[in-house]
């Protein structure tokens, strides 16, 4: 596990989102990082498809083969 430094503003957004989604702040940050990574690797996929594939745990997304 590592430490990632973020702005106070982003931390506040994480805190609010984690509360609304019933996740820890770390779990919310990890979720956002995964979505961002998948979006960059699969720019042709809309957000809903990324979420569906993430929830189905498709390993091909990480390899950029959505």
mmCIF file of C-alpha atoms in Angstrom:
data_model
loop_
_atom_site.group_PDB
_atom_site.id
_atom_site.type_symbol
_atom_site.label_atom_id
_atom_site.label_comp_id
_atom_site.label_asym_id
_atom_site.label_seq_id
_atom_site.Cartn_x
_atom_site.Cartn_y
_atom_site.Cartn_z
ATOM 1 C CA UNK A 1 0.000 0.000 0.000
ATOM 2 C CA UNK A 2 1.250 3.465 -0.822
ATOM 3 C CA UNK A 3 0.377 7.016 0.042
ATOM 4 C CA UNK A 4 -1.015 9.356 -2.591
ATOM 5 C CA UNK A 5 -1.070 13.079 -1.904
ATOM 6 C CA UNK A 6 -4.180 14.872 -3.147
ATOM 7 C CA UNK A 7 -5.578 18.364 -2.747
ATOM 8 C CA UNK A 8 -7.873 19.222 0.129
ATOM 9 C CA UNK A 9 -10.631 19.941 -2.401
ATOM 10 C CA UNK A 10 -10.371 16.470 -3.946
ATOM 11 C CA UNK A 11 -10.278 14.896 -0.484
ATOM 12 C CA UNK A 12 -13.503 16.706 0.397
ATOM 13 C CA UNK A 13 -15.120 15.444 -2.821
ATOM 14 C CA UNK A 14 -13.968 11.928 -1.932
ATOM 15 C CA UNK A 15 -15.376 12.288 1.578
ATOM 16 C CA UNK A 16 -18.774 13.406 0.265
ATOM 17 C CA UNK A 17 -18.922 10.727 -2.431
ATOM 18 C CA UNK A 18 -17.790 7.976 -0.079
ATOM 19 C CA UNK A 19 -20.500 8.922 2.385
ATOM 20 C CA UNK A 20 -23.179 8.926 -0.313
ATOM 21 C CA UNK A 21 -21.992 5.599 -1.755
ATOM 22 C CA UNK A 22 -21.435 3.989 1.671
ATOM 23 C CA UNK A 23 -17.754 3.356 0.971
ATOM 24 C CA UNK A 24 -14.632 4.269 2.883
ATOM 25 C CA UNK A 25 -12.685 7.220 1.535
ATOM 26 C CA UNK A 26 -9.944 4.829 0.382
ATOM 27 C CA UNK A 27 -12.467 2.549 -1.341
ATOM 28 C CA UNK A 28 -14.019 5.547 -3.126
ATOM 29 C CA UNK A 29 -10.614 6.760 -4.287
ATOM 30 C CA UNK A 30 -9.748 3.266 -5.523
ATOM 31 C CA UNK A 31 -13.054 3.087 -7.428
ATOM 32 C CA UNK A 32 -12.438 6.456 -9.097
ATOM 33 C CA UNK A 33 -8.878 5.438 -9.999
ATOM 34 C CA UNK A 34 -10.094 2.181 -11.562
ATOM 35 C CA UNK A 35 -12.755 4.002 -13.583
ATOM 36 C CA UNK A 36 -10.215 6.594 -14.739
ATOM 37 C CA UNK A 37 -7.738 3.897 -15.748
ATOM 38 C CA UNK A 38 -10.389 1.960 -17.648
ATOM 39 C CA UNK A 39 -11.601 5.128 -19.381
ATOM 40 C CA UNK A 40 -8.087 5.983 -20.553
ATOM 41 C CA UNK A 41 -7.421 2.434 -21.763
ATOM 42 C CA UNK A 42 -10.836 2.130 -23.440
ATOM 43 C CA UNK A 43 -11.680 5.616 -24.774
ATOM 44 C CA UNK A 44 -14.327 4.211 -27.112
ATOM 45 C CA UNK A 45 -16.511 2.886 -24.275
ATOM 46 C CA UNK A 46 -19.186 5.045 -22.613
ATOM 47 C CA UNK A 47 -19.244 5.392 -18.833
ATOM 48 C CA UNK A 48 -22.122 2.938 -18.378
ATOM 49 C CA UNK A 49 -20.231 0.242 -20.275
ATOM 50 C CA UNK A 50 -17.131 0.839 -18.160
ATOM 51 C CA UNK A 51 -19.160 0.463 -14.972
ATOM 52 C CA UNK A 52 -20.865 -2.701 -16.218
ATOM 53 C CA UNK A 53 -17.574 -4.247 -17.252
ATOM 54 C CA UNK A 54 -15.903 -3.209 -13.996
ATOM 55 C CA UNK A 55 -18.710 -4.804 -11.996
ATOM 56 C CA UNK A 56 -18.392 -7.958 -14.091
ATOM 57 C CA UNK A 57 -14.605 -7.871 -13.494
ATOM 58 C CA UNK A 58 -13.522 -8.203 -17.115
ATOM 59 C CA UNK A 59 -9.700 -8.526 -17.151
ATOM 60 C CA UNK A 60 -9.539 -7.588 -20.861
ATOM 61 C CA UNK A 61 -10.383 -3.986 -19.953
ATOM 62 C CA UNK A 62 -7.087 -3.600 -18.135
ATOM 63 C CA UNK A 63 -5.326 -4.780 -21.281
ATOM 64 C CA UNK A 64 -7.233 -2.202 -23.361
ATOM 65 C CA UNK A 65 -9.272 -4.755 -25.275
ATOM 66 C CA UNK A 66 -12.783 -3.658 -24.226
#
